mmCIF file of C-alpha atoms in Angstrom:
data_model
loop_
_atom_site.group_PDB
_atom_site.id
_atom_site.type_symbol
_atom_site.label_atom_id
_atom_site.label_comp_id
_atom_site.label_asym_id
_atom_site.label_seq_id
_atom_site.Cartn_x
_atom_site.Cartn_y
_atom_site.Cartn_z
ATOM 1 C CA UNK A 1 -0.111 0.151 0.250
ATOM 2 C CA UNK A 2 1.701 3.479 -1.055
ATOM 3 C CA UNK A 3 0.832 6.799 -1.126
ATOM 4 C CA UNK A 4 0.913 7.760 -5.419
ATOM 5 C CA UNK A 5 0.172 11.996 -6.615
ATOM 6 C CA UNK A 6 -2.103 10.468 -9.421
ATOM 7 C CA UNK A 7 -1.709 13.080 -12.495
ATOM 8 C CA UNK A 8 1.227 15.098 -13.174
ATOM 9 C CA UNK A 9 -1.702 17.618 -14.592
ATOM 10 C CA UNK A 10 -3.566 17.248 -11.568
ATOM 11 C CA UNK A 11 -1.938 15.875 -8.314
ATOM 12 C CA UNK A 12 -3.355 15.029 -5.099
ATOM 13 C CA UNK A 13 -2.196 13.859 -1.881
ATOM 14 C CA UNK A 14 -5.314 11.186 -1.528
ATOM 15 C CA UNK A 15 -4.242 8.888 -4.431
ATOM 16 C CA UNK A 16 -3.588 5.363 -3.113
ATOM 17 C CA UNK A 17 -2.165 2.272 -4.567
ATOM 18 C CA UNK A 18 -2.508 -1.096 -3.424
ATOM 19 C CA UNK A 19 -0.132 -3.605 -5.292
ATOM 20 C CA UNK A 20 -0.518 -8.161 -4.167
ATOM 21 C CA UNK A 21 1.868 -10.661 -5.904
ATOM 22 C CA UNK A 22 1.135 -14.157 -5.209
ATOM 23 C CA UNK A 23 3.180 -16.686 -6.949
ATOM 24 C CA UNK A 24 3.687 -21.036 -6.353
ATOM 25 C CA UNK A 25 6.929 -22.436 -8.526
ATOM 26 C CA UNK A 26 7.196 -26.312 -8.537
ATOM 27 C CA UNK A 27 10.648 -27.925 -10.055
ATOM 28 C CA UNK A 28 10.915 -32.043 -10.013
ATOM 29 C CA UNK A 29 13.876 -33.336 -11.011
ATOM 30 C CA UNK A 30 14.554 -36.925 -11.672
ATOM 31 C CA UNK A 31 18.198 -38.571 -12.483
ATOM 32 C CA UNK A 32 17.502 -41.877 -14.689
ATOM 33 C CA UNK A 33 19.425 -44.328 -16.339
ATOM 34 C CA UNK A 34 22.652 -43.871 -18.028
ATOM 35 C CA UNK A 35 22.909 -39.825 -16.658
ATOM 36 C CA UNK A 36 19.744 -38.641 -18.405
ATOM 37 C CA UNK A 37 18.523 -36.341 -16.381
ATOM 38 C CA UNK A 38 14.682 -35.016 -16.632
ATOM 39 C CA UNK A 39 13.338 -32.319 -15.079
ATOM 40 C CA UNK A 40 9.086 -30.832 -14.768
ATOM 41 C CA UNK A 41 8.253 -27.556 -13.710
ATOM 42 C CA UNK A 42 4.741 -26.118 -13.280
ATOM 43 C CA UNK A 43 4.695 -22.166 -12.139
ATOM 44 C CA UNK A 44 1.616 -19.368 -11.256
ATOM 45 C CA UNK A 45 1.772 -16.067 -10.860
ATOM 46 C CA UNK A 46 -0.973 -13.647 -10.130
ATOM 47 C CA UNK A 47 0.234 -9.605 -9.693
ATOM 48 C CA UNK A 48 -2.983 -7.361 -8.939
ATOM 49 C CA UNK A 49 -3.052 -3.556 -8.756
ATOM 50 C CA UNK A 50 -5.342 -1.197 -7.739
ATOM 51 C CA UNK A 51 -5.232 2.103 -7.566
ATOM 52 C CA UNK A 52 -7.762 4.748 -6.541
ATOM 53 C CA UNK A 53 -8.062 8.509 -6.094
ATOM 54 C CA UNK A 54 -11.165 10.186 -4.314
ATOM 55 C CA UNK A 55 -10.349 13.842 -5.560
ATOM 56 C CA UNK A 56 -9.828 12.775 -9.488
ATOM 57 C CA UNK A 57 -10.888 15.602 -11.538
ATOM 58 C CA UNK A 58 -13.436 13.975 -13.157
ATOM 59 C CA UNK A 59 -14.872 12.555 -10.175
ATOM 60 C CA UNK A 60 -13.749 9.399 -8.226
ATOM 61 C CA UNK A 61 -11.019 6.804 -9.562
ATOM 62 C CA UNK A 62 -10.745 3.387 -9.245
ATOM 63 C CA UNK A 63 -8.459 1.217 -11.461
ATOM 64 C CA UNK A 64 -7.888 -1.955 -11.199
ATOM 65 C CA UNK A 65 -4.914 -4.796 -12.940
ATOM 66 C CA UNK A 66 -5.145 -8.489 -12.665
ATOM 67 C CA UNK A 67 -2.611 -10.556 -14.473
ATOM 68 C CA UNK A 68 -2.601 -13.698 -14.317
ATOM 69 C CA UNK A 69 0.689 -15.795 -15.673
ATOM 70 C CA UNK A 70 0.719 -19.700 -15.600
ATOM 71 C CA UNK A 71 3.229 -22.226 -17.552
ATOM 72 C CA UNK A 72 4.472 -25.354 -17.905
ATOM 73 C CA UNK A 73 7.846 -26.853 -18.610
ATOM 74 C CA UNK A 74 9.525 -30.211 -19.507
ATOM 75 C CA UNK A 75 13.180 -30.840 -20.024
ATOM 76 C CA UNK A 76 15.474 -33.838 -20.935
ATOM 77 C CA UNK A 77 18.874 -34.468 -21.494
ATOM 78 C CA UNK A 78 21.182 -37.508 -21.812
ATOM 79 C CA UNK A 79 24.522 -37.787 -22.083
ATOM 80 C CA UNK A 80 26.339 -39.474 -25.672
ATOM 81 C CA UNK A 81 30.180 -39.543 -25.758
ATOM 82 C CA UNK A 82 30.753 -35.900 -26.216
ATOM 83 C CA UNK A 83 27.708 -34.196 -26.415
ATOM 84 C CA UNK A 84 25.145 -33.826 -23.461
ATOM 85 C CA UNK A 85 21.834 -32.638 -26.042
ATOM 86 C CA UNK A 86 19.044 -30.926 -24.499
ATOM 87 C CA UNK A 87 15.529 -30.965 -25.534
ATOM 88 C CA UNK A 88 12.446 -28.771 -23.775
ATOM 89 C CA UNK A 89 8.687 -27.892 -24.183
ATOM 90 C CA UNK A 90 7.424 -24.811 -22.361
ATOM 91 C CA UNK A 91 3.961 -23.445 -22.217
ATOM 92 C CA UNK A 92 3.071 -20.413 -21.124
ATOM 93 C CA UNK A 93 -0.183 -18.276 -20.944
ATOM 94 C CA UNK A 94 -0.614 -14.509 -19.683
ATOM 95 C CA UNK A 95 -4.039 -12.869 -19.105
ATOM 96 C CA UNK A 96 -4.855 -9.907 -18.060
ATOM 97 C CA UNK A 97 -7.858 -7.988 -17.121
ATOM 98 C CA UNK A 98 -8.264 -3.813 -16.423
ATOM 99 C CA UNK A 99 -11.266 -2.253 -15.041
ATOM 100 C CA UNK A 100 -12.671 1.326 -13.917
ATOM 101 C CA UNK A 101 -14.310 1.985 -10.891
ATOM 102 C CA UNK A 102 -17.458 1.408 -13.180
ATOM 103 C CA UNK A 103 -16.780 -2.264 -14.455
ATOM 104 C CA UNK A 104 -15.602 -0.769 -18.063
ATOM 105 C CA UNK A 105 -12.704 -2.202 -19.146
ATOM 106 C CA UNK A 106 -9.717 -0.391 -20.383
ATOM 107 C CA UNK A 107 -8.051 -2.886 -22.782
ATOM 108 C CA UNK A 108 -11.206 -3.996 -24.421
ATOM 109 C CA UNK A 109 -12.223 -7.092 -22.134
ATOM 110 C CA UNK A 110 -10.587 -9.459 -20.757
ATOM 111 C CA UNK A 111 -7.116 -10.568 -23.148
ATOM 112 C CA UNK A 112 -4.784 -13.901 -23.156
ATOM 113 C CA UNK A 113 -1.899 -14.581 -24.914
ATOM 114 C CA UNK A 114 -0.728 -17.618 -25.258
ATOM 115 C CA UNK A 115 3.334 -19.203 -26.184
ATOM 116 C CA UNK A 116 4.420 -22.786 -27.028
ATOM 117 C CA UNK A 117 7.821 -22.533 -27.035
ATOM 118 C CA UNK A 118 10.388 -25.876 -27.974
ATOM 119 C CA UNK A 119 14.350 -25.668 -27.586
ATOM 120 C CA UNK A 120 16.988 -27.895 -28.399
ATOM 121 C CA UNK A 121 20.787 -26.989 -26.860
ATOM 122 C CA UNK A 122 23.767 -29.622 -26.880
ATOM 123 C CA UNK A 123 27.427 -29.050 -25.621
ATOM 124 C CA UNK A 124 29.931 -30.665 -27.288
ATOM 125 C CA UNK A 125 33.379 -31.307 -25.684
ATOM 126 C CA UNK A 126 35.844 -30.578 -28.786
ATOM 127 C CA UNK A 127 38.762 -31.023 -26.014
ATOM 128 C CA UNK A 128 40.053 -30.948 -22.587
ATOM 129 C CA UNK A 129 39.694 -27.114 -22.492
ATOM 130 C CA UNK A 130 36.811 -26.033 -25.123
ATOM 131 C CA UNK A 131 33.356 -26.781 -24.581
ATOM 132 C CA UNK A 132 31.250 -25.696 -27.809
ATOM 133 C CA UNK A 133 27.587 -24.869 -27.145
ATOM 134 C CA UNK A 134 24.839 -24.386 -30.328
ATOM 135 C CA UNK A 135 21.628 -24.068 -29.612
ATOM 136 C CA UNK A 136 18.128 -23.815 -31.202
ATOM 137 C CA UNK A 137 14.681 -21.932 -29.829
ATOM 138 C CA UNK A 138 11.269 -22.321 -31.644
ATOM 139 C CA UNK A 139 8.721 -19.912 -30.259
ATOM 140 C CA UNK A 140 4.911 -20.072 -31.460
ATOM 141 C CA UNK A 141 3.061 -17.033 -29.959
ATOM 142 C CA UNK A 142 -0.577 -17.099 -30.329
ATOM 143 C CA UNK A 143 -1.137 -13.380 -31.648
ATOM 144 C CA UNK A 144 1.958 -13.579 -34.137
ATOM 145 C CA UNK A 145 4.284 -15.747 -36.236
ATOM 146 C CA UNK A 146 6.370 -18.286 -35.231
ATOM 147 C CA UNK A 147 10.248 -17.159 -35.004
ATOM 148 C CA UNK A 148 13.333 -19.552 -34.693
ATOM 149 C CA UNK A 149 16.425 -17.972 -32.353
ATOM 150 C CA UNK A 150 19.680 -19.734 -32.672
ATOM 151 C CA UNK A 151 22.347 -19.180 -30.293
ATOM 152 C CA UNK A 152 25.710 -20.496 -29.953
ATOM 153 C CA UNK A 153 28.605 -20.090 -27.197
ATOM 154 C CA UNK A 154 32.276 -21.166 -26.669
ATOM 155 C CA UNK A 155 34.025 -21.503 -23.505
ATOM 156 C CA UNK A 156 38.024 -22.154 -22.706
ATOM 157 C CA UNK A 157 39.623 -23.289 -20.208
ATOM 158 C CA UNK A 158 42.875 -20.868 -19.921
ATOM 159 C CA UNK A 159 44.212 -22.509 -16.321
ATOM 160 C CA UNK A 160 42.325 -23.727 -13.759
ATOM 161 C CA UNK A 161 40.397 -21.042 -12.877
ATOM 162 C CA UNK A 162 40.776 -18.735 -15.325
ATOM 163 C CA UNK A 163 38.166 -19.303 -18.508
ATOM 164 C CA UNK A 164 37.206 -17.265 -21.600
ATOM 165 C CA UNK A 165 33.564 -17.724 -23.259
ATOM 166 C CA UNK A 166 32.637 -15.809 -26.288
ATOM 167 C CA UNK A 167 28.780 -16.012 -27.707
ATOM 168 C CA UNK A 168 26.643 -14.757 -30.191
ATOM 169 C CA UNK A 169 22.608 -14.765 -30.402
ATOM 170 C CA UNK A 170 19.520 -13.480 -31.264
ATOM 171 C CA UNK A 171 15.712 -13.086 -29.463
ATOM 172 C CA UNK A 172 12.830 -12.277 -29.926
ATOM 173 C CA UNK A 173 9.918 -10.212 -27.529
ATOM 174 C CA UNK A 174 6.288 -10.163 -28.282
ATOM 175 C CA UNK A 175 4.449 -7.337 -27.044
ATOM 176 C CA UNK A 176 2.464 -7.740 -23.533
ATOM 177 C CA UNK A 177 -1.198 -6.909 -23.188
ATOM 178 C CA UNK A 178 -0.608 -3.230 -22.070
ATOM 179 C CA UNK A 179 1.356 -2.335 -24.970
ATOM 180 C CA UNK A 180 -1.173 -3.895 -27.270
ATOM 181 C CA UNK A 181 -4.619 -2.514 -25.530
ATOM 182 C CA UNK A 182 -4.511 -0.348 -22.842
ATOM 183 C CA UNK A 183 -6.115 2.804 -22.732
ATOM 184 C CA UNK A 184 -6.391 5.187 -19.837
ATOM 185 C CA UNK A 185 -7.057 8.778 -20.030
ATOM 186 C CA UNK A 186 -6.162 10.764 -16.479
ATOM 187 C CA UNK A 187 -8.035 13.690 -18.210
ATOM 188 C CA UNK A 188 -5.898 17.182 -18.337
ATOM 189 C CA UNK A 189 -4.746 16.458 -21.191
ATOM 190 C CA UNK A 190 -2.475 13.303 -19.429
ATOM 191 C CA UNK A 191 -3.939 9.857 -21.911
ATOM 192 C CA UNK A 192 -1.999 5.983 -22.898
ATOM 193 C CA UNK A 193 -2.828 4.242 -25.577
ATOM 194 C CA UNK A 194 -1.481 0.797 -26.480
ATOM 195 C CA UNK A 195 -0.743 -0.403 -30.319
ATOM 196 C CA UNK A 196 -2.289 -3.093 -31.478
ATOM 197 C CA UNK A 197 -0.090 -2.514 -34.493
ATOM 198 C CA UNK A 198 2.829 -3.630 -32.050
ATOM 199 C CA UNK A 199 4.875 -6.420 -34.035
ATOM 200 C CA UNK A 200 7.817 -8.187 -31.895
ATOM 201 C CA UNK A 201 11.038 -6.716 -31.236
ATOM 202 C CA UNK A 202 13.671 -9.059 -32.630
ATOM 203 C CA UNK A 203 17.481 -8.405 -31.341
ATOM 204 C CA UNK A 204 20.845 -9.925 -32.091
ATOM 205 C CA UNK A 205 23.876 -9.754 -29.446
ATOM 206 C CA UNK A 206 27.733 -10.587 -29.216
ATOM 207 C CA UNK A 207 29.225 -10.961 -25.776
ATOM 208 C CA UNK A 208 32.981 -11.829 -24.650
ATOM 209 C CA UNK A 209 34.018 -12.486 -21.138
ATOM 210 C CA UNK A 210 36.596 -13.438 -18.683
ATOM 211 C CA UNK A 211 36.627 -15.095 -15.595
ATOM 212 C CA UNK A 212 39.148 -15.653 -12.657
ATOM 213 C CA UNK A 213 38.497 -17.204 -9.599
ATOM 214 C CA UNK A 214 41.382 -16.236 -6.948
ATOM 215 C CA UNK A 215 39.781 -18.457 -4.348
ATOM 216 C CA UNK A 216 36.329 -19.673 -2.768
ATOM 217 C CA UNK A 217 34.745 -16.188 -1.575
ATOM 218 C CA UNK A 218 36.232 -14.072 -4.285
ATOM 219 C CA UNK A 219 35.994 -14.517 -8.270
ATOM 220 C CA UNK A 220 36.458 -11.613 -11.030
ATOM 221 C CA UNK A 221 34.871 -11.353 -13.736
ATOM 222 C CA UNK A 222 35.097 -8.927 -17.067
ATOM 223 C CA UNK A 223 32.221 -8.830 -19.981
ATOM 224 C CA UNK A 224 31.988 -7.178 -23.246
ATOM 225 C CA UNK A 225 28.811 -6.822 -24.810
ATOM 226 C CA UNK A 226 26.556 -5.248 -27.818
ATOM 227 C CA UNK A 227 23.229 -5.799 -29.315
ATOM 228 C CA UNK A 228 21.396 -4.384 -31.320
ATOM 229 C CA UNK A 229 17.242 -4.398 -31.125
ATOM 230 C CA UNK A 230 15.254 -4.148 -34.618
ATOM 231 C CA UNK A 231 11.366 -2.970 -33.283
ATOM 232 C CA UNK A 232 12.580 -1.644 -29.845
ATOM 233 C CA UNK A 233 9.055 -1.951 -27.859
ATOM 234 C CA UNK A 234 8.726 1.192 -25.581
ATOM 235 C CA UNK A 235 6.161 4.189 -24.534
ATOM 236 C CA UNK A 236 7.082 6.921 -25.569
ATOM 237 C CA UNK A 237 6.063 10.938 -25.692
ATOM 238 C CA UNK A 238 4.025 11.269 -29.285
ATOM 239 C CA UNK A 239 2.930 14.516 -28.442
ATOM 240 C CA UNK A 240 2.591 16.259 -25.336
ATOM 241 C CA UNK A 241 0.657 14.626 -22.750
ATOM 242 C CA UNK A 242 -0.165 11.674 -25.092
ATOM 243 C CA UNK A 243 2.206 8.364 -24.847
ATOM 244 C CA UNK A 244 1.904 4.950 -26.561
ATOM 245 C CA UNK A 245 3.711 1.934 -27.110
#
């Protein structure tokens, strides 16, 4: 429970915001024959926000945001010679409901977004000092076209306590429900709108890192990275007081 000033154009000391977060995360690990390993996981997270402003310029205001995120994951790995292949499946669903004091939805009713993901990875011991880790992830969001994201990393041990890591990867992030459908008018010229025409942002990045372990309590790391993003999703002020994703 926190005090918030309300609109920047019409602040008030009476505005309050209540945040409530509940989550449950259950994991199951099982070592199988031949060094195989199974992971099963399920999770659910509830995040609610209630904003009240009894002194809003156009009358008492109460906005309630209810966000429910849930999913399951299954992962299996099996050593094979110099390889350690891993395969996994993820299912996620995000459900959001945003209502005003009179029960009107700010996002056009309850909204749901789901994603089905598959991923493959292999750890290849090229030598006692060198390990190659290629991987591929396939995401199939309910509201967008599917996407494949490759990644590869290389790990080299310079010594017993020193290692060098290099990696390259691609990724993408679909818009959230709020990015797509949010609609809010605070009055006084302050408005916020989602954008249903948004597309997933795509990125690619390089990273180079050096790590050295001096002793058990002391570890030093240095990293350089470069990341480029196409179609970055952010909220911007397109005109005075008008914000849009």
